[in-house]
Amino acid sequence: SIVEETRAAYERRRDVLCDGLIEAGWQMDKPPGTMFVWAPIPKQYQDSESFVQDLLARTGVLVTPGSAFGPSGEGYVRMALVQSEADMQRIVEAVKESGIFA
């Protein structure tokens, strides 16, 4: 069914993105089932917006600061799993090459 195909696509995208970013040094948990990944910002950043700006400048990757979702979102960023697996892999490679988590 289309529901199973969609679920499997999100799971594959999540695995490519999260496994790759974890390998790059980003400490996060893989979500069990959602189209979003909420990841904590690295400890050296004071807020999610400054991390998002640095990530964009260093990698070209844009994520949403958790603060955009209210005070409870601060300290995190949100990534949507709406791009293809190939795009997720390009994101991972850009983050790895940047050394932002080194």
Coordinates of C-alpha atoms in Angstrom, one line a residue:
S1 CA 0.0 0.0 0.0
I2 CA 1.0 3.6 -0.4
V3 CA 1.1 4.1 3.4
E4 CA 3.8 1.3 3.7
E5 CA 5.8 2.7 0.8
T6 CA 5.7 6.2 2.3
R7 CA 6.7 4.9 5.8
A8 CA 9.6 2.9 4.3
A9 CA 10.8 5.9 2.3
Y10 CA 10.9 8.1 5.5
E11 CA 12.7 5.4 7.4
R12 CA 15.4 5.1 4.7
R13 CA 15.8 8.8 4.5
R14 CA 16.0 9.0 8.3
D15 CA 18.6 6.2 8.4
V16 CA 20.8 7.9 5.7
L17 CA 20.6 11.3 7.4
C18 CA 20.9 10.3 11.1
D19 CA 23.5 7.5 10.6
G20 CA 25.6 9.8 8.5
L21 CA 25.4 12.8 10.8
I22 CA 26.1 10.6 13.9
E23 CA 29.2 9.3 12.0
A24 CA 30.2 12.9 11.4
G25 CA 30.1 13.5 15.1
W26 CA 26.6 15.0 15.7
Q27 CA 25.2 13.4 18.9
M28 CA 21.6 12.7 18.4
D29 CA 18.9 10.0 18.7
K30 CA 17.2 8.6 15.7
P31 CA 13.4 9.2 16.0
P32 CA 11.4 6.0 16.0
G33 CA 8.7 7.2 13.6
T34 CA 8.2 10.7 12.2
M35 CA 9.0 12.8 9.2
F36 CA 11.1 15.1 11.4
V37 CA 14.4 14.7 13.1
W38 CA 14.9 16.9 16.2
A39 CA 18.6 17.1 17.0
P40 CA 20.4 18.8 19.9
I41 CA 22.7 21.7 19.0
P42 CA 26.4 21.2 19.9
K43 CA 27.3 22.3 23.4
Q44 CA 29.6 25.1 22.1
Y45 CA 26.6 27.0 20.7
Q46 CA 24.5 29.2 23.0
D47 CA 21.3 29.0 20.9
S48 CA 19.7 27.2 18.0
E49 CA 19.7 30.2 15.7
S50 CA 23.5 30.8 16.0
F51 CA 24.1 27.1 15.3
V52 CA 21.8 27.2 12.2
Q53 CA 23.6 30.3 10.9
D54 CA 27.0 28.7 11.3
L55 CA 25.8 25.4 9.8
L56 CA 24.5 27.2 6.8
A57 CA 27.6 29.2 6.3
R58 CA 29.9 26.2 6.7
T59 CA 27.9 23.6 4.8
G60 CA 25.2 25.2 2.7
V61 CA 22.7 23.1 4.7
L62 CA 19.7 24.9 6.1
V63 CA 17.8 23.5 9.1
T64 CA 15.1 25.1 11.2
P65 CA 16.1 26.4 14.6
G66 CA 14.1 24.9 17.4
S67 CA 13.4 28.3 18.8
A68 CA 11.0 28.9 15.9
F69 CA 8.7 26.4 17.6
G70 CA 8.7 28.2 21.0
P71 CA 10.8 28.0 24.1
S72 CA 10.7 24.2 24.4
G73 CA 12.4 23.9 21.0
E74 CA 15.4 26.0 22.0
G75 CA 18.6 23.9 22.1
Y76 CA 17.5 21.8 19.1
V77 CA 17.1 22.0 15.4
R78 CA 14.4 20.4 13.3
M79 CA 15.1 18.6 10.0
A80 CA 12.3 17.4 7.7
L81 CA 12.8 14.1 5.9
V82 CA 11.2 15.3 2.7
Q83 CA 14.2 15.2 0.4
S84 CA 15.4 12.1 -1.5
E85 CA 18.0 9.6 -0.1
A86 CA 20.5 11.0 -2.5
D87 CA 19.9 14.6 -1.2
M88 CA 20.2 13.3 2.4
Q89 CA 23.6 11.7 1.5
R90 CA 24.8 15.1 0.0
I91 CA 23.8 16.8 3.2
V92 CA 25.8 14.3 5.2
E93 CA 28.8 14.7 3.0
A94 CA 28.7 18.5 3.2
V95 CA 28.5 18.3 7.0
K96 CA 31.4 15.8 7.2
E97 CA 33.6 17.9 4.8
S98 CA 32.9 21.0 6.9
G99 CA 34.4 19.5 10.1
I100 CA 31.8 21.4 12.1
F101 CA 31.6 18.5 14.6
A102 CA 35.3 17.7 14.7

